[in-house]
Each structure stands twice: as C-alpha cells, then as structure tokens.
PDB file of C-alpha atoms and ligand atoms in Angstrom:
ATOM      1  CA  MET A  30       0.000   0.000   0.000  1.00 91.00           C
ATOM      2  CA  LYS A  31       1.587   3.344  -1.119  1.00 94.00           C
ATOM      3  CA  LYS A  32       0.950   6.342   1.117  1.00 96.00           C
ATOM      4  CA  ILE A  33       0.519   9.482  -0.967  1.00 96.00           C
ATOM      5  CA  LEU A  34      -0.076  12.998   0.315  1.00 96.00           C
ATOM      6  CA  VAL A  35      -1.951  15.536  -1.813  1.00 95.00           C
ATOM      7  CA  LEU A  36      -0.833  18.991  -0.675  1.00 96.00           C
ATOM      8  CA  SER A  37      -3.141  21.682  -2.032  1.00 95.00           C
ATOM      9  CA  THR A  38      -2.023  25.264  -2.578  1.00 96.00           C
ATOM     10  CA  GLY A  39      -4.829  26.772  -4.693  1.00 94.00           C
ATOM     11  CA  GLY A  40      -5.302  27.562  -8.392  1.00 95.00           C
ATOM     12  CA  THR A  41      -8.086  26.883 -10.873  1.00 93.00           C
ATOM     13  CA  ILE A  42      -8.168  23.266  -9.725  1.00 92.00           C
ATOM     14  CA  GLU A  43     -10.016  24.467  -6.617  1.00 90.00           C
ATOM     15  CA  MET A  44     -11.999  27.315  -8.169  1.00 89.00           C
ATOM     16  CA  LEU A  45     -15.639  27.549  -9.170  1.00 83.00           C
ATOM     17  CA  GLN A  46     -17.547  29.933 -11.424  1.00 81.00           C
ATOM     18  CA  LYS A  47     -19.443  32.764  -9.758  1.00 79.00           C
ATOM     19  CA  SER A  48     -21.457  35.452 -11.527  1.00 78.00           C
ATOM     20  CA  ASP A  49     -18.396  37.722 -11.861  1.00 83.00           C
ATOM     21  CA  GLY A  50     -15.871  35.068 -12.897  1.00 86.00           C
ATOM     22  CA  LEU A  51     -13.736  32.276 -11.478  1.00 84.00           C
ATOM     23  CA  GLY A  52     -12.624  32.613  -7.901  1.00 77.00           C
ATOM     24  CA  ILE A  53     -10.816  30.701  -5.267  1.00 68.00           C
ATOM     25  CA  GLY A  54     -12.400  29.721  -2.004  1.00 63.00           C
ATOM     26  CA  TYR A  55     -15.721  28.806  -3.577  1.00 53.00           C
ATOM     27  CA  ALA A  56     -14.722  25.121  -3.637  1.00 56.00           C
ATOM     28  CA  SER A  57     -14.078  23.622  -0.222  1.00 53.00           C
ATOM     29  CA  ALA A  58     -11.042  21.548  -1.236  1.00 56.00           C
ATOM     30  CA  VAL A  59      -9.473  19.795  -4.186  1.00 68.00           C
ATOM     31  CA  ASP A  60     -11.796  17.059  -5.388  1.00 69.00           C
ATOM     32  CA  ILE A  61      -9.948  13.772  -4.947  1.00 68.00           C
ATOM     33  CA  SER A  62     -12.988  11.531  -5.312  1.00 69.00           C
ATOM     34  CA  SER A  63     -11.684  10.374  -8.709  1.00 66.00           C
ATOM     35  CA  ILE A  64      -8.527   8.930  -7.185  1.00 68.00           C
ATOM     36  CA  LYS A  65     -10.019   7.240  -4.143  1.00 63.00           C
ATOM     37  CA  ALA A  66     -10.509   4.159  -6.252  1.00 67.00           C
ATOM     38  CA  LEU A  67      -6.840   3.693  -7.204  1.00 81.00           C
ATOM     39  CA  PRO A  68      -5.807   0.231  -6.007  1.00 79.00           C
ATOM     40  CA  GLU A  69      -3.142  -0.162  -3.314  1.00 87.00           C
ATOM     41  CA  THR A  70      -2.937   3.566  -2.659  1.00 91.00           C
ATOM     42  CA  HIS A  71      -3.784   5.420   0.507  1.00 92.00           C
ATOM     43  CA  ILE A  72      -4.387   9.106  -0.192  1.00 93.00           C
ATOM     44  CA  SER A  73      -4.255  11.828   2.440  1.00 93.00           C
ATOM     45  CA  ILE A  74      -5.113  15.404   1.599  1.00 91.00           C
ATOM     46  CA  ARG A  75      -3.680  18.437   3.362  1.00 94.00           C
ATOM     47  CA  LYS A  76      -4.647  22.017   2.570  1.00 92.00           C
ATOM     48  CA  TYR A  77      -1.396  23.984   2.786  1.00 95.00           C
ATOM     49  CA  LEU A  78      -2.602  27.206   1.131  1.00 94.00           C
ATOM     50  CA  SER A  79      -5.435  28.361  -1.064  1.00 92.00           C
ATOM     51  CA  LEU A  80      -4.149  31.055  -3.377  1.00 95.00           C
ATOM     52  CA  PRO A  81      -4.439  31.905  -7.048  1.00 95.00           C
ATOM     53  CA  SER A  82      -0.890  31.239  -8.205  1.00 97.00           C
ATOM     54  CA  PRO A  83      -0.135  34.826  -9.341  1.00 97.00           C
ATOM     55  CA  HIS A  84      -0.318  35.577  -5.595  1.00 97.00           C
ATOM     56  CA  ILE A  85       2.399  33.024  -4.826  1.00 98.00           C
ATOM     57  CA  THR A  86       5.616  34.967  -4.208  1.00 98.00           C
ATOM     58  CA  PRO A  87       9.139  33.499  -4.156  1.00 98.00           C
ATOM     59  CA  GLU A  88       8.956  33.540  -0.342  1.00 98.00           C
ATOM     60  CA  ILE A  89       5.795  31.384  -0.436  1.00 98.00           C
ATOM     61  CA  MET A  90       7.494  29.123  -3.008  1.00 98.00           C
ATOM     62  CA  ALA A  91      10.381  28.745  -0.553  1.00 98.00           C
ATOM     63  CA  ASP A  92       7.889  27.868   2.229  1.00 97.00           C
ATOM     64  CA  ILE A  93       6.391  25.162   0.012  1.00 98.00           C
ATOM     65  CA  ALA A  94       9.892  23.852  -0.849  1.00 98.00           C
ATOM     66  CA  ASN A  95      10.829  23.793   2.852  1.00 97.00           C
ATOM     67  CA  GLU A  96       7.607  21.922   3.684  1.00 97.00           C
ATOM     68  CA  LEU A  97       8.426  19.362   0.973  1.00 97.00           C
ATOM     69  CA  ASN A  98      11.945  19.078   2.388  1.00 96.00           C
ATOM     70  CA  LYS A  99      10.468  18.183   5.795  1.00 97.00           C
ATOM     71  CA  LEU A 100       8.290  15.532   4.149  1.00 97.00           C
ATOM     72  CA  GLU A 101      11.326  14.177   2.286  1.00 96.00           C
ATOM     73  CA  THR A 102      13.245  13.865   5.549  1.00 96.00           C
ATOM     74  CA  SER A 103      10.363  12.424   7.602  1.00 97.00           C
ATOM     75  CA  ARG A 104       9.626   9.552   5.176  1.00 95.00           C
ATOM     76  CA  GLU A 105       6.026   9.696   6.390  1.00 97.00           C
ATOM     77  CA  PHE A 106       4.760   9.326   2.793  1.00 97.00           C
ATOM     78  CA  ASP A 107       5.913   7.393  -0.272  1.00 97.00           C
ATOM     79  CA  GLY A 108       5.167  10.350  -2.526  1.00 97.00           C
ATOM     80  CA  VAL A 109       3.650  13.837  -2.563  1.00 97.00           C
ATOM     81  CA  VAL A 110       1.382  15.462  -5.147  1.00 97.00           C
ATOM     82  CA  VAL A 111       1.226  19.259  -4.990  1.00 98.00           C
ATOM     83  CA  THR A 112      -1.802  20.934  -6.570  1.00 96.00           C
ATOM     84  CA  HIS A 113      -1.051  24.496  -7.692  1.00 97.00           C
ATOM     85  CA  GLY A 114      -2.309  27.187 -10.060  1.00 97.00           C
ATOM     86  CA  THR A 115      -0.867  26.851 -13.539  1.00 98.00           C
ATOM     87  CA  ASP A 116       0.386  30.444 -13.853  1.00 98.00           C
ATOM     88  CA  THR A 117       3.432  30.100 -11.590  1.00 98.00           C
ATOM     89  CA  LEU A 118       3.524  26.324 -11.187  1.00 98.00           C
ATOM     90  CA  GLU A 119       6.765  25.997 -13.162  1.00 98.00           C
ATOM     91  CA  GLU A 120       8.505  28.372 -10.753  1.00 98.00           C
ATOM     92  CA  THR A 121       7.368  26.692  -7.518  1.00 98.00           C
ATOM     93  CA  ALA A 122       8.170  23.248  -8.949  1.00 98.00           C
ATOM     94  CA  PHE A 123      11.654  24.463  -9.963  1.00 98.00           C
ATOM     95  CA  MET A 124      12.288  26.019  -6.543  1.00 98.00           C
ATOM     96  CA  ALA A 125      11.404  22.688  -4.929  1.00 98.00           C
ATOM     97  CA  ASP A 126      13.551  20.819  -7.448  1.00 97.00           C
ATOM     98  CA  ILE A 127      16.737  22.783  -6.732  1.00 97.00           C
ATOM     99  CA  HIS A 128      16.179  22.486  -2.967  1.00 97.00           C
ATOM    100  CA  LEU A 129      15.149  18.844  -2.537  1.00 96.00           C
ATOM    101  CA  GLU A 130      17.511  15.889  -2.576  1.00 92.00           C
ATOM    102  CA  GLY A 131      15.164  14.004  -4.887  1.00 89.00           C
ATOM    103  CA  THR A 132      14.666  10.896  -2.752  1.00 92.00           C
ATOM    104  CA  LEU A 133      10.897  11.459  -2.364  1.00 96.00           C
ATOM    105  CA  PRO A 134       8.741  11.496  -5.515  1.00 97.00           C
ATOM    106  CA  VAL A 135       7.219  14.997  -5.677  1.00 98.00           C
ATOM    107  CA  VAL A 136       4.756  15.636  -8.499  1.00 98.00           C
ATOM    108  CA  PHE A 137       3.108  18.995  -9.231  1.00 98.00           C
ATOM    109  CA  THR A 138      -0.218  19.111 -10.993  1.00 98.00           C
ATOM    110  CA  ALA A 139      -2.990  21.607 -11.761  1.00 97.00           C
ATOM    111  CA  ALA A 140      -6.027  22.220 -13.912  1.00 96.00           C
ATOM    112  CA  MET A 141      -6.471  24.474 -16.916  1.00 97.00           C
ATOM    113  CA  ARG A 142     -10.274  24.244 -16.481  1.00 94.00           C
ATOM    114  CA  SER A 143     -12.265  24.671 -13.301  1.00 90.00           C
ATOM    115  CA  SER A 144     -14.802  22.100 -12.186  1.00 85.00           C
ATOM    116  CA  SER A 145     -17.543  24.475 -13.429  1.00 84.00           C
ATOM    117  CA  GLU A 146     -16.389  23.963 -17.022  1.00 87.00           C
ATOM    118  CA  LEU A 147     -17.167  21.290 -19.577  1.00 92.00           C
ATOM    119  CA  GLY A 148     -14.235  18.902 -19.996  1.00 93.00           C
ATOM    120  CA  VAL A 149     -12.675  19.640 -16.611  1.00 92.00           C
ATOM    121  CA  ASP A 150      -9.114  18.299 -16.468  1.00 94.00           C
ATOM    122  CA  GLY A 151      -8.284  18.574 -12.744  1.00 94.00           C
ATOM    123  CA  PRO A 152      -9.532  15.197 -11.463  1.00 92.00           C
ATOM    124  CA  ARG A 153      -7.745  13.273 -14.204  1.00 94.00           C
ATOM    125  CA  ASN A 154      -4.557  15.293 -13.692  1.00 96.00           C
ATOM    126  CA  ILE A 155      -4.563  14.495  -9.960  1.00 95.00           C
ATOM    127  CA  ARG A 156      -5.160  10.836 -10.686  1.00 94.00           C
ATOM    128  CA  SER A 157      -2.251  10.750 -13.161  1.00 96.00           C
ATOM    129  CA  ALA A 158       0.010  12.654 -10.765  1.00 97.00           C
ATOM    130  CA  VAL A 159      -0.780  10.170  -7.972  1.00 96.00           C
ATOM    131  CA  ARG A 160       0.040   7.295 -10.298  1.00 95.00           C
ATOM    132  CA  VAL A 161       3.410   8.909 -11.116  1.00 97.00           C
ATOM    133  CA  ALA A 162       4.095   9.539  -7.412  1.00 96.00           C
ATOM    134  CA  CYS A 163       3.373   5.849  -6.717  1.00 95.00           C
ATOM    135  CA  THR A 164       5.572   4.469  -9.468  1.00 90.00           C
ATOM    136  CA  GLU A 165       8.499   6.903  -9.736  1.00 85.00           C
ATOM    137  CA  THR A 166      11.638   5.124  -8.522  1.00 81.00           C
ATOM    138  CA  ARG A 167      14.387   6.743 -10.558  1.00 82.00           C
ATOM    139  CA  ASN A 168      15.114   9.948  -8.598  1.00 85.00           C
ATOM    140  CA  LEU A 169      13.920  12.121 -11.479  1.00 91.00           C
ATOM    141  CA  GLY A 170      13.661  15.173  -9.274  1.00 95.00           C
ATOM    142  CA  VAL A 171      10.434  17.133  -9.075  1.00 97.00           C
ATOM    143  CA  THR A 172       8.098  16.361 -11.955  1.00 97.00           C
ATOM    144  CA  VAL A 173       5.029  18.100 -13.380  1.00 98.00           C
ATOM    145  CA  VAL A 174       2.111  16.030 -14.648  1.00 98.00           C
ATOM    146  CA  LEU A 175      -0.724  17.480 -16.725  1.00 98.00           C
ATOM    147  CA  ASN A 176      -2.647  16.124 -19.689  1.00 98.00           C
ATOM    148  CA  ASP A 177      -1.105  12.670 -19.013  1.00 98.00           C
ATOM    149  CA  GLU A 178       2.419  13.934 -19.732  1.00 98.00           C
ATOM    150  CA  ILE A 179       5.324  13.845 -17.261  1.00 98.00           C
ATOM    151  CA  HIS A 180       7.748  16.786 -17.428  1.00 98.00           C
ATOM    152  CA  ALA A 181      10.947  17.695 -15.566  1.00 97.00           C
ATOM    153  CA  ALA A 182      10.466  20.769 -13.333  1.00 97.00           C
ATOM    154  CA  GLY A 183      13.625  22.400 -14.717  1.00 96.00           C
ATOM    155  CA  ARG A 184      12.351  22.302 -18.287  1.00 96.00           C
ATOM    156  CA  VAL A 185       8.581  22.618 -18.208  1.00 98.00           C
ATOM    157  CA  THR A 186       6.725  25.818 -19.036  1.00 98.00           C
ATOM    158  CA  LYS A 187       3.139  26.957 -19.539  1.00 98.00           C
ATOM    159  CA  THR A 188       2.927  27.625 -23.283  1.00 98.00           C
ATOM    160  CA  CYS A 189      -0.756  28.402 -23.834  1.00 98.00           C
ATOM    161  CA  THR A 190      -3.154  30.542 -21.836  1.00 97.00           C
ATOM    162  CA  SER A 191      -6.097  28.171 -22.168  1.00 96.00           C
ATOM    163  CA  ASN A 192      -5.467  24.760 -23.720  1.00 97.00           C
ATOM    164  CA  ILE A 193      -5.242  21.654 -21.525  1.00 97.00           C
ATOM    165  CA  SER A 194      -2.063  20.679 -23.405  1.00 97.00           C
ATOM    166  CA  SER A 195      -0.441  23.934 -22.292  1.00 98.00           C
ATOM    167  CA  PHE A 196       2.514  22.416 -20.399  1.00 98.00           C
ATOM    168  CA  GLU A 197       5.510  21.565 -22.579  1.00 98.00           C
ATOM    169  CA  SER A 198       9.288  21.195 -22.280  1.00 97.00           C
ATOM    170  CA  PRO A 199      10.534  23.086 -25.376  1.00 96.00           C
ATOM    171  CA  GLY A 200      13.536  21.459 -26.978  1.00 94.00           C
ATOM    172  CA  TYR A 201      13.305  18.380 -24.753  1.00 94.00           C
ATOM    173  CA  GLY A 202       9.759  17.031 -24.659  1.00 96.00           C
ATOM    174  CA  PRO A 203       8.136  15.102 -21.839  1.00 97.00           C
ATOM    175  CA  LEU A 204       9.963  12.484 -19.750  1.00 97.00           C
ATOM    176  CA  GLY A 205       7.078  10.105 -20.308  1.00 97.00           C
ATOM    177  CA  PHE A 206       3.362   9.496 -20.297  1.00 97.00           C
ATOM    178  CA  VAL A 207       0.619   8.137 -18.106  1.00 97.00           C
ATOM    179  CA  ASP A 208      -1.397   5.567 -20.028  1.00 96.00           C
ATOM    180  CA  ASP A 209      -4.411   3.544 -18.902  1.00 92.00           C
ATOM    181  CA  ASP A 210      -2.395   0.461 -17.993  1.00 92.00           C
ATOM    182  CA  ARG A 211       0.890   1.963 -16.758  1.00 95.00           C
ATOM    183  CA  VAL A 212       3.268   4.897 -16.456  1.00 96.00           C
ATOM    184  CA  ILE A 213       5.841   4.916 -19.272  1.00 96.00           C
ATOM    185  CA  TYR A 214       9.166   6.799 -19.309  1.00 95.00           C
ATOM    186  CA  HIS A 215      10.937   7.547 -22.594  1.00 94.00           C
ATOM    187  CA  ARG A 216      13.649   9.927 -21.386  1.00 91.00           C
ATOM    188  CA  LEU A 217      15.525  10.364 -18.114  1.00 91.00           C
ATOM    189  CA  PRO A 218      17.171  13.679 -17.168  1.00 87.00           C
ATOM    190  CA  ILE A 219      20.907  13.063 -16.721  1.00 85.00           C
ATOM    191  CA  TRP A 220      21.427  16.121 -14.519  1.00 83.00           C
ATOM    192  CA  ARG A 221      19.503  18.474 -12.245  1.00 87.00           C
ATOM    193  CA  MET A 222      20.453  21.898 -10.959  1.00 91.00           C
ATOM    194  CA  ASN A 223      20.831  21.637  -7.221  1.00 90.00           C
ATOM    195  CA  LEU A 224      21.579  24.162  -4.517  1.00 93.00           C
ATOM    196  CA  PRO A 225      24.029  23.219  -1.767  1.00 90.00           C
ATOM    197  CA  GLN A 226      22.193  21.572   1.156  1.00 88.00           C
ATOM    198  CA  GLY A 227      20.989  23.950   3.856  1.00 88.00           C
ATOM    199  CA  PRO A 228      18.134  26.310   4.606  1.00 88.00           C
ATOM    200  CA  LEU A 229      16.538  28.042   1.660  1.00 95.00           C
ATOM    201  CA  VAL A 230      17.054  31.793   2.135  1.00 96.00           C
ATOM    202  CA  LEU A 231      16.096  34.189  -0.656  1.00 98.00           C
ATOM    203  CA  GLU A 232      17.481  37.581  -1.621  1.00 98.00           C
ATOM    204  CA  LYS A 233      14.459  39.637  -2.688  1.00 97.00           C
ATOM    205  CA  ARG A 234      16.357  42.200  -4.756  1.00 98.00           C
ATOM    206  CA  VAL A 235      16.942  40.122  -7.875  1.00 98.00           C
ATOM    207  CA  GLY A 236      15.404  41.440 -11.103  1.00 98.00           C
ATOM    208  CA  LEU A 237      14.541  39.970 -14.481  1.00 98.00           C
ATOM    209  CA  VAL A 238      14.881  42.185 -17.565  1.00 98.00           C
ATOM    210  CA  ARG A 239      13.629  40.991 -20.926  1.00 98.00           C
ATOM    211  CA  ILE A 240      15.470  42.917 -23.607  1.00 98.00           C
ATOM    212  CA  ALA A 241      13.570  44.309 -26.602  1.00 98.00           C
ATOM    213  CA  ALA A 242      14.823  46.409 -29.495  1.00 98.00           C
ATOM    214  CA  GLY A 243      15.843  49.769 -28.045  1.00 97.00           C
ATOM    215  CA  PHE A 244      14.828  48.759 -24.533  1.00 97.00           C
ATOM    216  CA  GLY A 245      16.673  47.478 -21.473  1.00 97.00           C
ATOM    217  CA  HIS A 246      19.573  49.700 -20.447  1.00 98.00           C
ATOM    218  CA  ASP A 247      17.540  52.208 -18.442  1.00 98.00           C
ATOM    219  CA  VAL A 248      15.769  49.438 -16.492  1.00 98.00           C
ATOM    220  CA  ILE A 249      19.138  47.836 -15.688  1.00 98.00           C
ATOM    221  CA  ASP A 250      20.450  51.207 -14.477  1.00 98.00           C
ATOM    222  CA  PHE A 251      17.287  51.693 -12.400  1.00 98.00           C
ATOM    223  CA  LEU A 252      17.706  48.293 -10.722  1.00 98.00           C
ATOM    224  CA  THR A 253      21.401  48.971 -10.043  1.00 98.00           C
ATOM    225  CA  GLU A 254      20.637  52.372  -8.526  1.00 98.00           C
ATOM    226  CA  SER A 255      17.800  50.846  -6.463  1.00 98.00           C
ATOM    227  CA  GLY A 256      20.218  48.473  -4.723  1.00 98.00           C
ATOM    228  CA  TYR A 257      19.391  45.236  -6.547  1.00 98.00           C
ATOM    229  CA  ARG A 258      21.957  42.508  -5.830  1.00 98.00           C
ATOM    230  CA  GLY A 259      21.294  40.395  -8.926  1.00 98.00           C
ATOM    231  CA  ILE A 260      19.853  40.856 -12.432  1.00 98.00           C
ATOM    232  CA  VAL A 261      18.920  38.165 -14.936  1.00 98.00           C
ATOM    233  CA  VAL A 262      18.958  39.548 -18.488  1.00 98.00           C
ATOM    234  CA  GLU A 263      16.918  37.761 -21.145  1.00 98.00           C
ATOM    235  CA  ALA A 264      19.059  38.826 -24.079  1.00 98.00           C
ATOM    236  CA  PHE A 265      18.700  38.383 -27.845  1.00 98.00           C
ATOM    237  CA  GLY A 266      19.547  35.064 -29.528  1.00 98.00           C
ATOM    238  CA  ARG A 267      22.877  33.548 -28.368  1.00 98.00           C
ATOM    239  CA  GLY A 268      23.006  36.125 -25.549  1.00 98.00           C
ATOM    240  CA  ASN A 269      23.620  39.495 -27.200  1.00 98.00           C
ATOM    241  CA  VAL A 270      22.466  43.055 -26.439  1.00 98.00           C
ATOM    242  CA  HIS A 271      22.779  46.614 -27.779  1.00 98.00           C
ATOM    243  CA  PRO A 272      26.057  48.375 -26.791  1.00 98.00           C
ATOM    244  CA  GLU A 273      24.085  50.787 -24.546  1.00 98.00           C
ATOM    245  CA  THR A 274      22.690  47.787 -22.666  1.00 98.00           C
ATOM    246  CA  ALA A 275      26.177  46.275 -22.428  1.00 98.00           C
ATOM    247  CA  ASP A 276      27.382  49.526 -20.822  1.00 98.00           C
ATOM    248  CA  ALA A 277      24.492  49.405 -18.314  1.00 98.00           C
ATOM    249  CA  ILE A 278      25.377  45.775 -17.512  1.00 98.00           C
ATOM    250  CA  GLU A 279      29.003  46.793 -16.946  1.00 98.00           C
ATOM    251  CA  ARG A 280      27.884  49.602 -14.608  1.00 98.00           C
ATOM    252  CA  ALA A 281      25.793  47.046 -12.678  1.00 98.00           C
ATOM    253  CA  ILE A 282      28.719  44.614 -12.385  1.00 98.00           C
ATOM    254  CA  ASN A 283      31.065  47.411 -11.266  1.00 98.00           C
ATOM    255  CA  SER A 284      28.527  48.217  -8.516  1.00 98.00           C
ATOM    256  CA  GLY A 285      28.688  44.622  -7.256  1.00 98.00           C
ATOM    257  CA  VAL A 286      25.515  43.328  -8.948  1.00 98.00           C
ATOM    258  CA  LEU A 287      25.614  39.722 -10.195  1.00 98.00           C
ATOM    259  CA  VAL A 288      24.386  39.617 -13.798  1.00 98.00           C
ATOM    260  CA  ILE A 289      23.316  36.376 -15.464  1.00 98.00           C
ATOM    261  CA  ILE A 290      22.513  36.193 -19.182  1.00 98.00           C
ATOM    262  CA  THR A 291      19.776  33.956 -20.631  1.00 98.00           C
ATOM    263  CA  SER A 292      18.053  34.149 -24.014  1.00 98.00           C
ATOM    264  CA  ARG A 293      14.633  35.322 -25.187  1.00 97.00           C
ATOM    265  CA  CYS A 294      14.627  32.265 -27.479  1.00 97.00           C
ATOM    266  CA  HIS A 295      12.513  29.321 -26.330  1.00 94.00           C
ATOM    267  CA  GLU A 296      15.265  26.824 -27.110  1.00 96.00           C
ATOM    268  CA  GLY A 297      19.058  26.701 -27.216  1.00 96.00           C
ATOM    269  CA  ARG A 298      22.000  27.885 -25.107  1.00 97.00           C
ATOM    270  CA  VAL A 299      23.557  31.295 -24.715  1.00 98.00           C
ATOM    271  CA  LEU A 300      27.227  31.255 -25.674  1.00 97.00           C
ATOM    272  CA  GLY A 301      29.995  33.758 -26.304  1.00 96.00           C
ATOM    273  CA  VAL A 302      29.982  33.591 -30.091  1.00 97.00           C
ATOM    274  CA  TYR A 303      29.764  37.242 -31.178  1.00 98.00           C
ATOM    275  CA  ALA A 304      32.660  39.612 -30.426  1.00 97.00           C
ATOM    276  CA  TYR A 305      30.981  42.889 -31.476  1.00 98.00           C
ATOM    277  CA  PRO A 306      30.142  45.443 -28.737  1.00 98.00           C
ATOM    278  CA  GLY A 307      27.221  43.903 -26.780  1.00 98.00           C
ATOM    279  CA  GLY A 308      27.812  40.439 -28.265  1.00 98.00           C
ATOM    280  CA  GLY A 309      28.199  37.405 -26.011  1.00 98.00           C
ATOM    281  CA  VAL A 310      32.016  37.483 -26.030  1.00 98.00           C
ATOM    282  CA  ASP A 311      31.988  41.163 -25.049  1.00 98.00           C
ATOM    283  CA  LEU A 312      29.479  40.542 -22.221  1.00 98.00           C
ATOM    284  CA  ILE A 313      31.555  37.687 -20.808  1.00 98.00           C
ATOM    285  CA  ASN A 314      34.645  39.926 -20.891  1.00 98.00           C
ATOM    286  CA  ARG A 315      32.645  42.498 -18.915  1.00 98.00           C
ATOM    287  CA  GLY A 316      31.910  39.869 -16.220  1.00 98.00           C
ATOM    288  CA  VAL A 317      28.472  38.358 -16.850  1.00 98.00           C
ATOM    289  CA  LEU A 318      27.608  34.736 -16.035  1.00 98.00           C
ATOM    290  CA  SER A 319      25.844  32.573 -18.646  1.00 98.00           C
ATOM    291  CA  ALA A 320      22.849  30.382 -17.847  1.00 97.00           C
ATOM    292  CA  GLY A 321      23.003  28.014 -20.819  1.00 96.00           C
ATOM    293  CA  ASP A 322      19.487  27.173 -21.943  1.00 96.00           C
ATOM    294  CA  MET A 323      17.691  27.813 -18.665  1.00 97.00           C
ATOM    295  CA  ALA A 324      14.582  30.025 -18.620  1.00 97.00           C
ATOM    296  CA  GLY A 325      14.984  33.507 -17.136  1.00 98.00           C
ATOM    297  CA  ASN A 326      12.157  33.149 -14.576  1.00 98.00           C
ATOM    298  CA  LYS A 327      13.762  29.988 -13.167  1.00 98.00           C
ATOM    299  CA  ILE A 328      17.327  31.314 -13.157  1.00 98.00           C
ATOM    300  CA  ARG A 329      16.070  34.367 -11.257  1.00 98.00           C
ATOM    301  CA  LEU A 330      14.785  32.103  -8.449  1.00 98.00           C
ATOM    302  CA  PHE A 331      18.093  30.216  -8.511  1.00 98.00           C
ATOM    303  CA  LEU A 332      20.019  33.500  -8.192  1.00 98.00           C
ATOM    304  CA  MET A 333      17.744  34.673  -5.339  1.00 98.00           C
ATOM    305  CA  ALA A 334      18.582  31.455  -3.464  1.00 98.00           C
ATOM    306  CA  CYS A 335      22.304  31.634  -4.301  1.00 98.00           C
ATOM    307  CA  ILE A 336      22.692  35.233  -3.103  1.00 98.00           C
ATOM    308  CA  GLY A 337      20.405  34.598  -0.088  1.00 97.00           C
ATOM    309  CA  GLY A 338      22.504  31.535   0.785  1.00 96.00           C
ATOM    310  CA  GLY A 339      25.712  33.583   0.670  1.00 96.00           C
ATOM    311  CA  LEU A 340      27.247  31.870  -2.385  1.00 96.00           C
ATOM    312  CA  GLU A 341      30.164  33.670  -4.037  1.00 96.00           C
ATOM    313  CA  LYS A 342      30.213  34.473  -7.765  1.00 97.00           C
ATOM    314  CA  GLU A 343      32.705  31.628  -8.429  1.00 96.00           C
ATOM    315  CA  GLN A 344      30.439  29.094  -6.684  1.00 96.00           C
ATOM    316  CA  ILE A 345      27.462  30.257  -8.754  1.00 96.00           C
ATOM    317  CA  GLN A 346      29.576  30.102 -11.910  1.00 95.00           C
ATOM    318  CA  ASN A 347      30.564  26.503 -11.019  1.00 94.00           C
ATOM    319  CA  ILE A 348      26.922  25.437 -10.791  1.00 93.00           C
ATOM    320  CA  LEU A 349      26.070  27.239 -14.049  1.00 94.00           C
ATOM    321  CA  SER A 350      29.091  25.807 -15.874  1.00 90.00           C
ATOM    322  CA  SER A 351      27.336  22.458 -16.353  1.00 86.00           C
ATOM    323  CA  LEU A 352      24.614  24.159 -18.437  1.00 86.00           C
TER     324      LEU A 352
HETATM  325  C1  SIN B 426      -3.747  30.260 -11.237  1.00 96.12           C
HETATM  326  O1  SIN B 426      -2.609  30.011 -11.659  1.00 96.12           O
HETATM  327  O2  SIN B 426      -4.027  30.330 -10.042  1.00 96.12           O
HETATM  328  C2  SIN B 426      -4.835  30.487 -12.203  1.00 96.12           C
HETATM  329  C3  SIN B 426      -4.665  29.692 -13.422  1.00 96.12           C
HETATM  330  C4  SIN B 426      -4.746  28.214 -13.198  1.00 96.12           C
HETATM  331  O3  SIN B 426      -4.650  27.676 -12.126  1.00 96.12           O
HETATM  332  O4  SIN B 426      -4.875  27.532 -14.238  1.00 96.12           O
END
C-alpha cells in the first residue's frame, strides 16, 4: 500500500464559477474523489494554502519547498502530489527541485479548467500525478504532470493561456506518459540543478529584464541604482544586447551586482559567439555569467537562493558551468 499525500495550494483546480468570474475559495477543497478508487494507494489530503498562483511569491514558493523538504526527511509518505495554479507552477516546482535531494517522488499538478467547465481536467490530472508519485523510482527530481504527460520541473513551461495541453518542455519534450495500464518513461534527465544543502534563504532584490529592441539599459540602471543585488537579463539570440545595454550591464557589475545572461529564445544555449560590442564574447569579458538554456524566470529564483545563501560568484559560476 503506497501512502501518498496531496498537498493543495490553490489555483483553478479548486476554483468555481461565480457570476463575476472564477474565484478561489468557492470550492471547499481539491476534489480527490476520482482517485479514491486507485488500487493499493492510501491518499491523504492536506490544505497547505489556497491562493491563485499569481499571488504566490518566491517567499511562499520557498515555504512550500521547505515543507516538501520536511516531508522528504520524515519519510512519512511514499510520494507527494502538490496541486497548484498553472500560472506560476513551473517556478514553484523548480524552486522545490533545486532544494530537494530528490529521494521522495514529488509531483506537481494543476487544472487548466475549473470544475464548473465542460471537460474539466483537474480530477484526471490528480489521478495521473498520484500514479506517477506511486511508481516513480528513478530519482527524477520534481516532476510536473498534466494532460497525461510527465515533465521535468527544470524544463517545463506553460505555453498556452487556455489549452489543456499547455505544459511543454521546449527542446526536450516530456519524460514520459501516463497511459491507462501503466506509467511509461521515454527519457531520463541526466542532470539536475541543485543548490548546496541547507536552509533556503532568498534575496528579494533580484530582477529579471527581458530585452527588446531599443529597450533594457535604463531598467538595468534603475535596478542597479535601487540596490538590486542580482539581475537576470533575457538577451537576444545567443546572448547578445545593444552596446548601450552592455554599458548598463558593466555599470551594474562594477557596482557589485551579479548579472546572469539567458536568451529570449525558447530553445538553445547562450554562448559567447559574437565579439561585437554587446555580443556574447563582449558581455563575458565584462563579467556576466551565462545560464546556458535555462529560462529567465527559473534562473532568477536560482540566483535569489544563491545570493540569499551567501554563495560567491565563483560558486554560482561553477553550478552554471554544467549548463
Ligand atoms: C492560477 O494560476 O491560479 C490560475 C490559473 C490556473 O490555475 O490555471
């Protein structure tokens, strides 16, 4: 008999339609009636929070990750399913993934449709997530299960505002699938980003700047002057910016701000390929760190935890060097 905990945190999966739109708190709890019937599984449900996920801040994400860490250490359950709103699910799942050892199966799930809508997906998603939590034995790290697909927390992203197939891992694809008879894996992640063991402490003053043509340098200067300790820059292509932006990045670095470069592209790594002013080679010479093919929103959380945990630039660079 597998003991599985469903930890609910809010989102559409526990919302109902009222006259003025969908809202949280109208449903008493996540509906787990559809999974009660799973053989050889004992399900407990614990309401941890009940928030729409745009209200879930990095500090709340860290609380959830710390709670999961306690459950990983206590061995009270064989697996945990976290229900969460879809909007920031990828960030909370990633925060948990970089903090946890990975010895306890932790599976995030959600619903794109509320239980007031035709074709509601929540109950099936919970059922599939429980099945993954029961069968996962390969230390895959935190996974995300929606629409019968299993994704790695480090790679998954919400790609569509409305469709139930919204969650994808661009460039990689799902780890596997949940079918009627069994859970099937086709791909195993060979690495996971991990923070050094220890309490999860976050530095709040870490910004994320998405560069657009003619835009970026003044925001970087503003963050530097406002005392930000870290800035993640979502640059063009291979990791390039306008020379004015490169100068703003250099001013930030000279003021002691840690600057990490990612790309606006959905797939592929940043790399020092271009030597022109503002190109990747130039930015590296000015002291930026590169985040390979990681998404900016996730690398920002990583940097918040690194700075909050007192890691030096070289230690952060060492972790990023495997990307
Ligand atoms: C939310 O993220 O709380 C709203 C959207 C959803 O759960 O699908």
